[in-house]
PDB file of N, CA and C in Angstrom:
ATOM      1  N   UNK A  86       0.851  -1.183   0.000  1.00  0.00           N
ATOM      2  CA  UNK A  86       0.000   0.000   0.000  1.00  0.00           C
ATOM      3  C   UNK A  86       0.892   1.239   0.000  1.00  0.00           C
ATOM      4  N   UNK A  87       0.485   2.218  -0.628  1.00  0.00           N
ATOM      5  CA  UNK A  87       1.088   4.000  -0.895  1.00  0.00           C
ATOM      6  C   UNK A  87       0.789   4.898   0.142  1.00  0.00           C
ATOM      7  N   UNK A  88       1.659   5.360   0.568  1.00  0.00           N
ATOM      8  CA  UNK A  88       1.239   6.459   1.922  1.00  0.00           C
ATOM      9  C   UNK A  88       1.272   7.952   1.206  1.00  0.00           C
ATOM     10  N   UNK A  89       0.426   8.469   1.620  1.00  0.00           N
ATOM     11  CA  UNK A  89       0.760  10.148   1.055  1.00  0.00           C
ATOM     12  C   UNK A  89       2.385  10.590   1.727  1.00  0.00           C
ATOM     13  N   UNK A  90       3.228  10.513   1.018  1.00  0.00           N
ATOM     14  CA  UNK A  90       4.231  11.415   1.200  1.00  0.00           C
ATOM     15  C   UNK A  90       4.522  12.623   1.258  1.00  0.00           C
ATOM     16  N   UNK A  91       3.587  13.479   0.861  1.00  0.00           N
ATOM     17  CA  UNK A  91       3.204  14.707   1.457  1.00  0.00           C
ATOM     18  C   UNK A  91       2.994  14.947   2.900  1.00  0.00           C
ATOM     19  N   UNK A  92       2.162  14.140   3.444  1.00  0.00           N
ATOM     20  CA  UNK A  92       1.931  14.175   4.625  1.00  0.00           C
ATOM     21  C   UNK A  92       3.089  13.898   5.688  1.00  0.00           C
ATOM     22  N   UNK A  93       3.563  12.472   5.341  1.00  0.00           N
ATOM     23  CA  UNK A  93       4.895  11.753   6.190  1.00  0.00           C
ATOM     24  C   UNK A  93       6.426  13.550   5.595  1.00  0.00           C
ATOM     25  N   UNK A  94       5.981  13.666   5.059  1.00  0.00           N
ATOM     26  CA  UNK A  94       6.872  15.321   4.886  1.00  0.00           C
ATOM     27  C   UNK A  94       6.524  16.452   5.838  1.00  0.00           C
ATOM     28  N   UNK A  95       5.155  16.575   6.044  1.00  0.00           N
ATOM     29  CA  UNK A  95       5.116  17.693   6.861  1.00  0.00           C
ATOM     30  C   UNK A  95       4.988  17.154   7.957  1.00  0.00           C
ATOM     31  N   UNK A  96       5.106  15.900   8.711  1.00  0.00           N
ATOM     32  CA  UNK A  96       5.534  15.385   9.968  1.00  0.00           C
ATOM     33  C   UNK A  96       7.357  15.653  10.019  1.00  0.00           C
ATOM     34  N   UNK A  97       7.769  15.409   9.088  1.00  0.00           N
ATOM     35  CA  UNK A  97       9.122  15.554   9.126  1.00  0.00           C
ATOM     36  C   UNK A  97       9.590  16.920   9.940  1.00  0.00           C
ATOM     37  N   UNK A  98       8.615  17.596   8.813  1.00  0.00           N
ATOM     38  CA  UNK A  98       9.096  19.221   9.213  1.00  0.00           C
ATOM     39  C   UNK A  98       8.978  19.542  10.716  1.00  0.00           C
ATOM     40  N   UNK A  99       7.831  18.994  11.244  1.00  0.00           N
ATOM     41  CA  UNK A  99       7.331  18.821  12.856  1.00  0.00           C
ATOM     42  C   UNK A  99       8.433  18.242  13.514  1.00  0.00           C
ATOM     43  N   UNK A 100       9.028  17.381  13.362  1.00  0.00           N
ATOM     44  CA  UNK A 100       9.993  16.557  14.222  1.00  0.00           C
ATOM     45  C   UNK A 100      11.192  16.553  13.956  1.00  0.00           C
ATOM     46  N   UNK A 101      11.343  17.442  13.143  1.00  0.00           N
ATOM     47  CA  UNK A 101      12.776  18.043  12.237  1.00  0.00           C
ATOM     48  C   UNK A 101      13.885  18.245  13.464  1.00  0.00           C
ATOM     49  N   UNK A 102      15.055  17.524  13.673  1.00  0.00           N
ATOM     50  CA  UNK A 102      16.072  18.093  14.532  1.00  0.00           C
ATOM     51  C   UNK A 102      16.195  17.377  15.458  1.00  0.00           C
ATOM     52  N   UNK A 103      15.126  16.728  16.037  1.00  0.00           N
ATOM     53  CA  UNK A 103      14.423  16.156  17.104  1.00  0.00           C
ATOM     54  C   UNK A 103      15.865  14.636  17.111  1.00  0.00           C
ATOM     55  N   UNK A 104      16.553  14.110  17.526  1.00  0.00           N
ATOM     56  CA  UNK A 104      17.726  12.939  17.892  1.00  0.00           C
ATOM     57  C   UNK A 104      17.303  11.620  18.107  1.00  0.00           C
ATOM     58  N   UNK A 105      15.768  11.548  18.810  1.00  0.00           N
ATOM     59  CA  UNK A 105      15.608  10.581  19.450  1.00  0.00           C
ATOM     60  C   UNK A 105      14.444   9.994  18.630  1.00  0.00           C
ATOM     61  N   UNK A 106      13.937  10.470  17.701  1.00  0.00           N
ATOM     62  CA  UNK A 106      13.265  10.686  16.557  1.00  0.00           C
ATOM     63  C   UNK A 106      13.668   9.863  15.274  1.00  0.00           C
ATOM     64  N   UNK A 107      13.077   8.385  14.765  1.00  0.00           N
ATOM     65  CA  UNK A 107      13.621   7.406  13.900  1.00  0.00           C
ATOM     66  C   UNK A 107      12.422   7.354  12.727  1.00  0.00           C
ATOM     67  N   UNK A 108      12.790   7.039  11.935  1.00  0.00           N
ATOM     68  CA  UNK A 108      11.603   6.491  10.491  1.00  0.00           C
ATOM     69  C   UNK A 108      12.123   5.284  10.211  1.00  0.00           C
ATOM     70  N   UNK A 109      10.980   4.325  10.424  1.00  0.00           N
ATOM     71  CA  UNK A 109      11.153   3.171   9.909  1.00  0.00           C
ATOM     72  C   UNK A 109       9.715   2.691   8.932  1.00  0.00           C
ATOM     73  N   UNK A 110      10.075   2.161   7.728  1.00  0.00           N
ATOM     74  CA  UNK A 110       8.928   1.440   7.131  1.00  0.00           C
ATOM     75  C   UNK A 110       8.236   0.732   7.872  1.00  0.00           C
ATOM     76  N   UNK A 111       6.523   0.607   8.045  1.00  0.00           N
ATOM     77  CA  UNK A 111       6.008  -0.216   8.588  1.00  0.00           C
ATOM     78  C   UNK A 111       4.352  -0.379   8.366  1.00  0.00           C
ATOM     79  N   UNK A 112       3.838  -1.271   8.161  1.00  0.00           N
ATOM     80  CA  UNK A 112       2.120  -1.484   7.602  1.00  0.00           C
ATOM     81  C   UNK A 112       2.356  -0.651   6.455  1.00  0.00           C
ATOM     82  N   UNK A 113       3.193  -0.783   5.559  1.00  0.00           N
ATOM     83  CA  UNK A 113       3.104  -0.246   4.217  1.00  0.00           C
ATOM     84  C   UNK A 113       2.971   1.157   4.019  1.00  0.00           C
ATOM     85  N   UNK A 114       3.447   1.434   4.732  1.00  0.00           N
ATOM     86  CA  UNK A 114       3.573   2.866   5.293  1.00  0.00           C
ATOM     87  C   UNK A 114       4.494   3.427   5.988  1.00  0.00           C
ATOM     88  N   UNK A 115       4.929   4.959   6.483  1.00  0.00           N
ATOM     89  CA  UNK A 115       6.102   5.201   7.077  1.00  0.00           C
ATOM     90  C   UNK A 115       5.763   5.329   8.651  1.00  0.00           C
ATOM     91  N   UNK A 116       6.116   4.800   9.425  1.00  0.00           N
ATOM     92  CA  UNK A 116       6.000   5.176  11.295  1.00  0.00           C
ATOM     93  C   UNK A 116       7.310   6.049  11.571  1.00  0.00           C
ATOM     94  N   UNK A 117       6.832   7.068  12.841  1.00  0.00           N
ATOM     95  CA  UNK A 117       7.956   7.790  13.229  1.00  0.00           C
ATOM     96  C   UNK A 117       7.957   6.996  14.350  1.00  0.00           C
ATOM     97  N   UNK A 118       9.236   6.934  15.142  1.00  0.00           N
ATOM     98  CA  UNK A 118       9.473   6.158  16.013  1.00  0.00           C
ATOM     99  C   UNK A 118      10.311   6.696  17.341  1.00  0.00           C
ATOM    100  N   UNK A 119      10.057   7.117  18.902  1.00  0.00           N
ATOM    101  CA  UNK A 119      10.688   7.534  19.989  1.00  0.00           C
ATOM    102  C   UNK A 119      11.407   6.714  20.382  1.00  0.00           C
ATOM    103  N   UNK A 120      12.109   6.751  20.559  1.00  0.00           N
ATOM    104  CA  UNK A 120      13.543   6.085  21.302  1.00  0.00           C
ATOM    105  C   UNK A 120      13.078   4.824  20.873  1.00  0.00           C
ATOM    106  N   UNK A 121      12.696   3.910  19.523  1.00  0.00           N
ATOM    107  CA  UNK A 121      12.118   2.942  19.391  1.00  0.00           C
ATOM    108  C   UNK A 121      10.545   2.353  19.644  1.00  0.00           C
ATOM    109  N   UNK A 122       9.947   3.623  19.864  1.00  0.00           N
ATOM    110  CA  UNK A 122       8.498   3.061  20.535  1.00  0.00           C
ATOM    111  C   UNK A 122       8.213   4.123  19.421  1.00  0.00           C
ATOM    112  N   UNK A 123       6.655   3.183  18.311  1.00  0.00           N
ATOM    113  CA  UNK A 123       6.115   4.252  17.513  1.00  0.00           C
ATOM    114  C   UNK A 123       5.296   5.190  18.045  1.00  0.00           C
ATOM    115  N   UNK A 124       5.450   6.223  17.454  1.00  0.00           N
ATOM    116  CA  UNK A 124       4.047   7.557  18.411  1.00  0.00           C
ATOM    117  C   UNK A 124       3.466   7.992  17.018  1.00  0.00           C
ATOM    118  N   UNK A 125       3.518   8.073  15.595  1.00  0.00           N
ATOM    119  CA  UNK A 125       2.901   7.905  14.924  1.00  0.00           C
ATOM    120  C   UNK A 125       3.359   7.852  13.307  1.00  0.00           C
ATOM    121  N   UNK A 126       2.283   7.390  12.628  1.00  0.00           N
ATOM    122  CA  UNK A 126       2.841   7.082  11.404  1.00  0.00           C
ATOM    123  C   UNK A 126       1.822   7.393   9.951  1.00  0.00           C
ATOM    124  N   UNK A 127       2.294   6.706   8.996  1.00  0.00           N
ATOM    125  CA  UNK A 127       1.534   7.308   7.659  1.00  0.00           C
ATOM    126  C   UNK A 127       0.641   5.878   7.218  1.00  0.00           C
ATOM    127  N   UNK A 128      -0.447   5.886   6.816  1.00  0.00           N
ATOM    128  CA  UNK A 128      -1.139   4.114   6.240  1.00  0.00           C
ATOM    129  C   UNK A 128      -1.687   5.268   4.950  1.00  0.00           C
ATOM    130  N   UNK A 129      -1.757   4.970   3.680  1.00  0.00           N
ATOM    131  CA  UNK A 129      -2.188   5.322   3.024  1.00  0.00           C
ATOM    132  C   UNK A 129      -3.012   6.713   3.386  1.00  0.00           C
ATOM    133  N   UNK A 130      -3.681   7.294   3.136  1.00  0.00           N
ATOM    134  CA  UNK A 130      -4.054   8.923   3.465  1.00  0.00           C
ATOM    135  C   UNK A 130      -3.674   9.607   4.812  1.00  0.00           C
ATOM    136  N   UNK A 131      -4.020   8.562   5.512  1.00  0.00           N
ATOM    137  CA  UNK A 131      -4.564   8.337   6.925  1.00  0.00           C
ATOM    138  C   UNK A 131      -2.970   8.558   7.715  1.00  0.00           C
ATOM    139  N   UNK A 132      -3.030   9.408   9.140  1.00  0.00           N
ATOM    140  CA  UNK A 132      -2.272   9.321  10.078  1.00  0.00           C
ATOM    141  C   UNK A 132      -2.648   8.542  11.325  1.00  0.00           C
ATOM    142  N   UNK A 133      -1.686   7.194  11.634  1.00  0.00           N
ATOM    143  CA  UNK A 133      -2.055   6.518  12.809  1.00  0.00           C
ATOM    144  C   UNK A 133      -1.197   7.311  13.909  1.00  0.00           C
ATOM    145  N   UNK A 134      -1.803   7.248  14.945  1.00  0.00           N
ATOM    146  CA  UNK A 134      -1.143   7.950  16.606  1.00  0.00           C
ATOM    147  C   UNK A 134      -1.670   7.296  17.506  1.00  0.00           C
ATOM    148  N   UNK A 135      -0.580   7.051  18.049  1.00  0.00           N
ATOM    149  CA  UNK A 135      -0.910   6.389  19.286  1.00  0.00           C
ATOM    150  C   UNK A 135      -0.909   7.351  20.761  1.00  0.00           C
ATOM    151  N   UNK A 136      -2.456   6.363  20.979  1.00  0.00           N
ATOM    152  CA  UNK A 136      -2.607   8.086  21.841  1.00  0.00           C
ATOM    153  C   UNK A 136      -2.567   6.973  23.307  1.00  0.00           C
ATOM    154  N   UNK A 137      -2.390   5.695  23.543  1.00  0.00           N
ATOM    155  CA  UNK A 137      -2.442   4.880  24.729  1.00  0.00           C
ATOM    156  C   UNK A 137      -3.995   4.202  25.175  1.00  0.00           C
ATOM    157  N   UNK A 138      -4.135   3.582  25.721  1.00  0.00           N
ATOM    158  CA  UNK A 138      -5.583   3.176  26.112  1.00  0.00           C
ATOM    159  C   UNK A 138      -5.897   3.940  26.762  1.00  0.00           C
ATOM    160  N   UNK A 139      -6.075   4.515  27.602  1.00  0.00           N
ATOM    161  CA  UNK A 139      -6.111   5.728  28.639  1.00  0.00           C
ATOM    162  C   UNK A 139      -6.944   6.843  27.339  1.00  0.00           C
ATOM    163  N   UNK A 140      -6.357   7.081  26.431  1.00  0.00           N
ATOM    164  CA  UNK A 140      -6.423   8.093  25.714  1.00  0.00           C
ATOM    165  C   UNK A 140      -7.543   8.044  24.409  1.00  0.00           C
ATOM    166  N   UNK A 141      -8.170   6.950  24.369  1.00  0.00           N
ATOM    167  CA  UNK A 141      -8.520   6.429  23.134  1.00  0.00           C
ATOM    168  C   UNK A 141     -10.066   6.917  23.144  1.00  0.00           C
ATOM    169  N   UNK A 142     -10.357   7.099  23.863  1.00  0.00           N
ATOM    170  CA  UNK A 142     -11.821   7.470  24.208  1.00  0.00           C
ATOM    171  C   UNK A 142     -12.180   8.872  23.454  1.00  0.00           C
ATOM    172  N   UNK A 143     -11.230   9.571  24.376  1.00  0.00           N
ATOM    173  CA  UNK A 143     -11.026  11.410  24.175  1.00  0.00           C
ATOM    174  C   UNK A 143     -10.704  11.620  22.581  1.00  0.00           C
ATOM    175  N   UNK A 144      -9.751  10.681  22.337  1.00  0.00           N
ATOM    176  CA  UNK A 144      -9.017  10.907  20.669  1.00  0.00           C
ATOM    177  C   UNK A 144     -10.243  10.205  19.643  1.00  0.00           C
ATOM    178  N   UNK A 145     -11.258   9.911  20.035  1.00  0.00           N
ATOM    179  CA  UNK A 145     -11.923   9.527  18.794  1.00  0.00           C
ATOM    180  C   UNK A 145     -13.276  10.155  19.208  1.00  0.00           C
ATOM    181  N   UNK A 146     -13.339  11.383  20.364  1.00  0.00           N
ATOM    182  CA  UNK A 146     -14.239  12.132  19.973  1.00  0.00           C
ATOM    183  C   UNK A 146     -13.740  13.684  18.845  1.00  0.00           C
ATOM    184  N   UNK A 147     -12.837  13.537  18.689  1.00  0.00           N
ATOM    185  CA  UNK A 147     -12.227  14.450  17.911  1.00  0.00           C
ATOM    186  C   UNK A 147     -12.576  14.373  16.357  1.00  0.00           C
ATOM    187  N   UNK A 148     -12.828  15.017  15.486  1.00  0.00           N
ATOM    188  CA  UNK A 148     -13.167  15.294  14.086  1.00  0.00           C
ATOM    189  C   UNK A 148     -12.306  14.397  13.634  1.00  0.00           C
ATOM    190  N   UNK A 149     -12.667  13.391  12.327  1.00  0.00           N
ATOM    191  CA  UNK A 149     -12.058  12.430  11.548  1.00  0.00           C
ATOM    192  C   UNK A 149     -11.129  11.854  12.116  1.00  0.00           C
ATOM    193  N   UNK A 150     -11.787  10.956  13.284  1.00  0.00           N
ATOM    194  CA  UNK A 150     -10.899   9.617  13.926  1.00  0.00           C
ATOM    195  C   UNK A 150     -11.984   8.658  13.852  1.00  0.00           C
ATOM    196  N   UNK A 151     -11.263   7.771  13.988  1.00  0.00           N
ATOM    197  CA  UNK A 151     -11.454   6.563  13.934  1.00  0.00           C
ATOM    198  C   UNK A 151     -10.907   5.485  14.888  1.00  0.00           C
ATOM    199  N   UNK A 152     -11.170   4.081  14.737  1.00  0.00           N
ATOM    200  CA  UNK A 152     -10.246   2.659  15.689  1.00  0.00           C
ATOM    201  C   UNK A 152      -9.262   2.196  14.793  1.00  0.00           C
ATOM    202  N   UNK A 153      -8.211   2.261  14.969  1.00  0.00           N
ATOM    203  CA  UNK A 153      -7.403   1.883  13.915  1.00  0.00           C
ATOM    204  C   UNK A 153      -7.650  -0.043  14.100  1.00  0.00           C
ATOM    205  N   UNK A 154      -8.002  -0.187  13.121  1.00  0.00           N
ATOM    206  CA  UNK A 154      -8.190  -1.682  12.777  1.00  0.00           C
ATOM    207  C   UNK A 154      -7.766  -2.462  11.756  1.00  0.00           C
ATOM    208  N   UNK A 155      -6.388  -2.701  11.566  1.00  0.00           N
ATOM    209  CA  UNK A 155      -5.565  -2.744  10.269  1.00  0.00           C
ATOM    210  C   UNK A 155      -6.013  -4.457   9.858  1.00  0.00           C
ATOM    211  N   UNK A 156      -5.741  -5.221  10.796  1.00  0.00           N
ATOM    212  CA  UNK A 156      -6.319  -6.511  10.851  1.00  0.00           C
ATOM    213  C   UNK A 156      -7.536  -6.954  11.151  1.00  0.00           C
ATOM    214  N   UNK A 157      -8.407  -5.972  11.240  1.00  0.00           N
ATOM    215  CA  UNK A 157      -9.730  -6.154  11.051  1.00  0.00           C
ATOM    216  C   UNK A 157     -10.001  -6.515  13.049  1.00  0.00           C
ATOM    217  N   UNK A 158      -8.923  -6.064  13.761  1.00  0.00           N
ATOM    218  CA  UNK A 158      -8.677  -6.735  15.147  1.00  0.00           C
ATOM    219  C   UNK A 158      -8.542  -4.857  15.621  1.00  0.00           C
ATOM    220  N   UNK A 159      -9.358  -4.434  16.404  1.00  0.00           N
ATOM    221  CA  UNK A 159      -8.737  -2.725  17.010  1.00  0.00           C
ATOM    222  C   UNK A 159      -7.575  -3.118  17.950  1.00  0.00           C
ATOM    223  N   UNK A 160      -6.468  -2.005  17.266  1.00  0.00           N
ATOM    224  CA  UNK A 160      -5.658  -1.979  18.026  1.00  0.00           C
ATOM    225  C   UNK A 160      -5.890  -0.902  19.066  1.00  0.00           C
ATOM    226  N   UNK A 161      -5.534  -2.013  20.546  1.00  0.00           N
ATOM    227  CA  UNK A 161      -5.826  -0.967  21.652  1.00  0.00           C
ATOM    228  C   UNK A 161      -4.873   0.496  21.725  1.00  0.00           C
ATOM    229  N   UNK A 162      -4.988   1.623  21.846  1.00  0.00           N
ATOM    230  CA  UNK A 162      -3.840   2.656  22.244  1.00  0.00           C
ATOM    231  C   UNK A 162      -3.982   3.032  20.841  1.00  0.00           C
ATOM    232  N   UNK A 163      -4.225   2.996  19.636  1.00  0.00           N
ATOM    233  CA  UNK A 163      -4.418   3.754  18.669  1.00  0.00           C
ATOM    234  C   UNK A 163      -5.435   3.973  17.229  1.00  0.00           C
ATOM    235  N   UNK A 164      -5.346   5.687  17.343  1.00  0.00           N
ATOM    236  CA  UNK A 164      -6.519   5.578  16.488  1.00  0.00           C
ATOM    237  C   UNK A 164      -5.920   6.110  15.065  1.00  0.00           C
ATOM    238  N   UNK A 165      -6.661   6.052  13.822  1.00  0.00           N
ATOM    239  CA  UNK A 165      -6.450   6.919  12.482  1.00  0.00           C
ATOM    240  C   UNK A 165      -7.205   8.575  12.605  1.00  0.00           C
ATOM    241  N   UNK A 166      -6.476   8.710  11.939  1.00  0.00           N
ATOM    242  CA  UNK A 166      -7.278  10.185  11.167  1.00  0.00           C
ATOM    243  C   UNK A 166      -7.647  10.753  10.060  1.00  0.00           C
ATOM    244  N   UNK A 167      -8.277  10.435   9.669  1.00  0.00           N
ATOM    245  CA  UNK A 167      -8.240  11.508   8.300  1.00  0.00           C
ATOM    246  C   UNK A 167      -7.087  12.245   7.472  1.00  0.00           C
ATOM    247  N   UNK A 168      -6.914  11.488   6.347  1.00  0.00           N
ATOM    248  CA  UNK A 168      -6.187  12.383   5.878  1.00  0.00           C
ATOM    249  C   UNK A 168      -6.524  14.511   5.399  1.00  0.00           C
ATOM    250  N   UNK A 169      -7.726  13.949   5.184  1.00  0.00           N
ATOM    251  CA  UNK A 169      -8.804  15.327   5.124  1.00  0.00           C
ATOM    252  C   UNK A 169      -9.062  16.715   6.317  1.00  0.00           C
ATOM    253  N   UNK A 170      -9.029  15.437   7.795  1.00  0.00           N
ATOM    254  CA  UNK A 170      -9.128  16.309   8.848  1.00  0.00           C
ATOM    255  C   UNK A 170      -7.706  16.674   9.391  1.00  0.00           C
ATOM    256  N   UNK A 171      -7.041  16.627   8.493  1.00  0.00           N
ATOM    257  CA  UNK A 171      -5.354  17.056   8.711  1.00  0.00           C
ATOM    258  C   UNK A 171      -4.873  18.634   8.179  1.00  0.00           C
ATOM    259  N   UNK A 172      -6.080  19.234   7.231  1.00  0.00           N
ATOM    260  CA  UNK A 172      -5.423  20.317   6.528  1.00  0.00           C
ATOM    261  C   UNK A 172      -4.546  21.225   7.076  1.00  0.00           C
ATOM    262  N   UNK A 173      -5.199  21.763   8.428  1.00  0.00           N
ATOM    263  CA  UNK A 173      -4.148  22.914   9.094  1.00  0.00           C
ATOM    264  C   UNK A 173      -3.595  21.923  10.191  1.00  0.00           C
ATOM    265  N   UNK A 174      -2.210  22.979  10.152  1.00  0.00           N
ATOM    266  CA  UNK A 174      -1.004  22.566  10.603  1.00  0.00           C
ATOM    267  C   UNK A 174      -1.027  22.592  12.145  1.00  0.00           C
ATOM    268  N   UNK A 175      -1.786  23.058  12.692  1.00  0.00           N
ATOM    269  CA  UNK A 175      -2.119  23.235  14.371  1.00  0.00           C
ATOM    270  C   UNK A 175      -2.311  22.152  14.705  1.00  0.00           C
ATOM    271  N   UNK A 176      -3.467  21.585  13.679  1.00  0.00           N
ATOM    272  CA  UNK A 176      -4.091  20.232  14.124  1.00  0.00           C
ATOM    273  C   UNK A 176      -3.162  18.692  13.942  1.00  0.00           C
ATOM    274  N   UNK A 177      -2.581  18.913  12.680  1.00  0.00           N
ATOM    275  CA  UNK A 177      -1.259  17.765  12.311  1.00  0.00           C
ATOM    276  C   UNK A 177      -0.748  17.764  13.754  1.00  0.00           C
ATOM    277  N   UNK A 178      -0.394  19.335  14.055  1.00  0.00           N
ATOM    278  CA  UNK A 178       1.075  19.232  15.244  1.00  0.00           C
ATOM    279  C   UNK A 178       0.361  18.823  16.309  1.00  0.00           C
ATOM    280  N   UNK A 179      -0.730  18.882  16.978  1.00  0.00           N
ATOM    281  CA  UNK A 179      -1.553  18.434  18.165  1.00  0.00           C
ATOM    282  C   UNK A 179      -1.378  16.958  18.084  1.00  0.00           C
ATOM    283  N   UNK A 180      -1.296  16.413  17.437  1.00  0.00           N
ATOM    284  CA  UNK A 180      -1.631  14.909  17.068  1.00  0.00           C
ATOM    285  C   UNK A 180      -0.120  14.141  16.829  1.00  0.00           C
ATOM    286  N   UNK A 181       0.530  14.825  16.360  1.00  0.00           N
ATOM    287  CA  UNK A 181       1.799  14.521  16.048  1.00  0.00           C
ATOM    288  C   UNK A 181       2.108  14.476  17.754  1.00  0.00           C
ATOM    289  N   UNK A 182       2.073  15.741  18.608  1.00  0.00           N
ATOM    290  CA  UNK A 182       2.726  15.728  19.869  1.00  0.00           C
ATOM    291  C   UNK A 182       1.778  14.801  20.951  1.00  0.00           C
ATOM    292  N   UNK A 183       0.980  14.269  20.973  1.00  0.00           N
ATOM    293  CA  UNK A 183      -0.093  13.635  21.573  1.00  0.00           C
ATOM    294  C   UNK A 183       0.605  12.218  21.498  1.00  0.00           C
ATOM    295  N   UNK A 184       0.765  11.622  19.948  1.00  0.00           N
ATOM    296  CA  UNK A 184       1.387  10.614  19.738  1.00  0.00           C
ATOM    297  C   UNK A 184       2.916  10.920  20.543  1.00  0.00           C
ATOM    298  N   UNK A 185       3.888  11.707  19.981  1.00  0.00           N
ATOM    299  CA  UNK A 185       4.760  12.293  20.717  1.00  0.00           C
ATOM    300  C   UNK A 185       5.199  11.904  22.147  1.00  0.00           C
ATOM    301  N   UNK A 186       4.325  12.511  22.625  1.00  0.00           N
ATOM    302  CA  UNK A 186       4.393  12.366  24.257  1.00  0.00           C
ATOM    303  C   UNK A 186       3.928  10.978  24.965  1.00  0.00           C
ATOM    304  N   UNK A 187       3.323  10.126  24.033  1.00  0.00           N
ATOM    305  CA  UNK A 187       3.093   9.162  24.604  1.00  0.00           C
ATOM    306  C   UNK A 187       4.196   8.256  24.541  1.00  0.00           C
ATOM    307  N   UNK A 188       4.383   8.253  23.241  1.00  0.00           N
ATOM    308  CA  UNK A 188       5.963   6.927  22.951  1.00  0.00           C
ATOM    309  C   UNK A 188       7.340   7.843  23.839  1.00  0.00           C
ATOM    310  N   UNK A 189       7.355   8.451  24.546  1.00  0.00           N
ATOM    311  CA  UNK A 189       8.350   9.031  25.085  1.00  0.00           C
ATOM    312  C   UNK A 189       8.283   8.962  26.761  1.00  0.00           C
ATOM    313  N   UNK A 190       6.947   8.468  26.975  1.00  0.00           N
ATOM    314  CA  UNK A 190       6.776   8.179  28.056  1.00  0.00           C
ATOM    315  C   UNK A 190       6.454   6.468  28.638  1.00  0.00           C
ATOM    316  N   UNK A 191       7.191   5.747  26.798  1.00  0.00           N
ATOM    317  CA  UNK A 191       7.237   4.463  27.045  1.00  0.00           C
ATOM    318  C   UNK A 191       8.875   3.987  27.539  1.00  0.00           C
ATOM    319  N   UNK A 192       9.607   3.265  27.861  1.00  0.00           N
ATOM    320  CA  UNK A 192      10.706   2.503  28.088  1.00  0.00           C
ATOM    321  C   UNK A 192      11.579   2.460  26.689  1.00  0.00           C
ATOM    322  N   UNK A 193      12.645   2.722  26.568  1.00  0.00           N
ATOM    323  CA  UNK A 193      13.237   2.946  25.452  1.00  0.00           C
ATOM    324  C   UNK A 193      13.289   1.403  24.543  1.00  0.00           C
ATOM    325  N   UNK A 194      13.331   1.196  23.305  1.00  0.00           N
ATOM    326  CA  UNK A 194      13.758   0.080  23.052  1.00  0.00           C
ATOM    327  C   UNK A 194      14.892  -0.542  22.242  1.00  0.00           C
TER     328      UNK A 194
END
């Protein structure tokens, strides 16, 4: 599957500089990765973030989310978004740092 590379670009620009900050291919798509723990990534239009179980409730009352369900199985701790409900950059970066802060507050790997 094709990820918008546009998008996995203006995450770049967000996390630009950042050390602890990795890209690895993954679900056919690009994941950014904290000290080895993903906090979010690209699936075809769509941005996955992992917002934690704790968090999953709050993050999919938010405009164009969803259960991320890649295997047809929800993964607990993260949801999709819209590639659509991404246009302004406030909202990318909210989501970007949400994911962010969570994989940074996991155990390094």
């Amino acid at each position: 599957m094709a990820y918008d590379e546009g998008l996995a670009q203006r995450i770049r620009e967000r996390l630009g500089g950042r050390t602890e900050i990795t890209e690895k291919r993954m679900f056919g798509g690009i994941a950014f990765l904290v000290h080895g723990n993903m906090a979010v990534g690209v699936s075809g239009d769509d941005l996955m973030v992992r917002v934690g179980p704790d968090g999953t409730e709050a993050a999919l009352a938010r405009p164009g989310t969803r259960i991320f369900d890649m295997t047809g199985r929800p993964m607990k701790g993260w949801i999709l978004v819209a590639g659509d409900a991404l246009a302004e950059d406030d909202v990318l970066g909210a989501w970007i740092e949400e994911g962010r802060a969570f994989a940074a507050g996991l155990p390094p790997k």
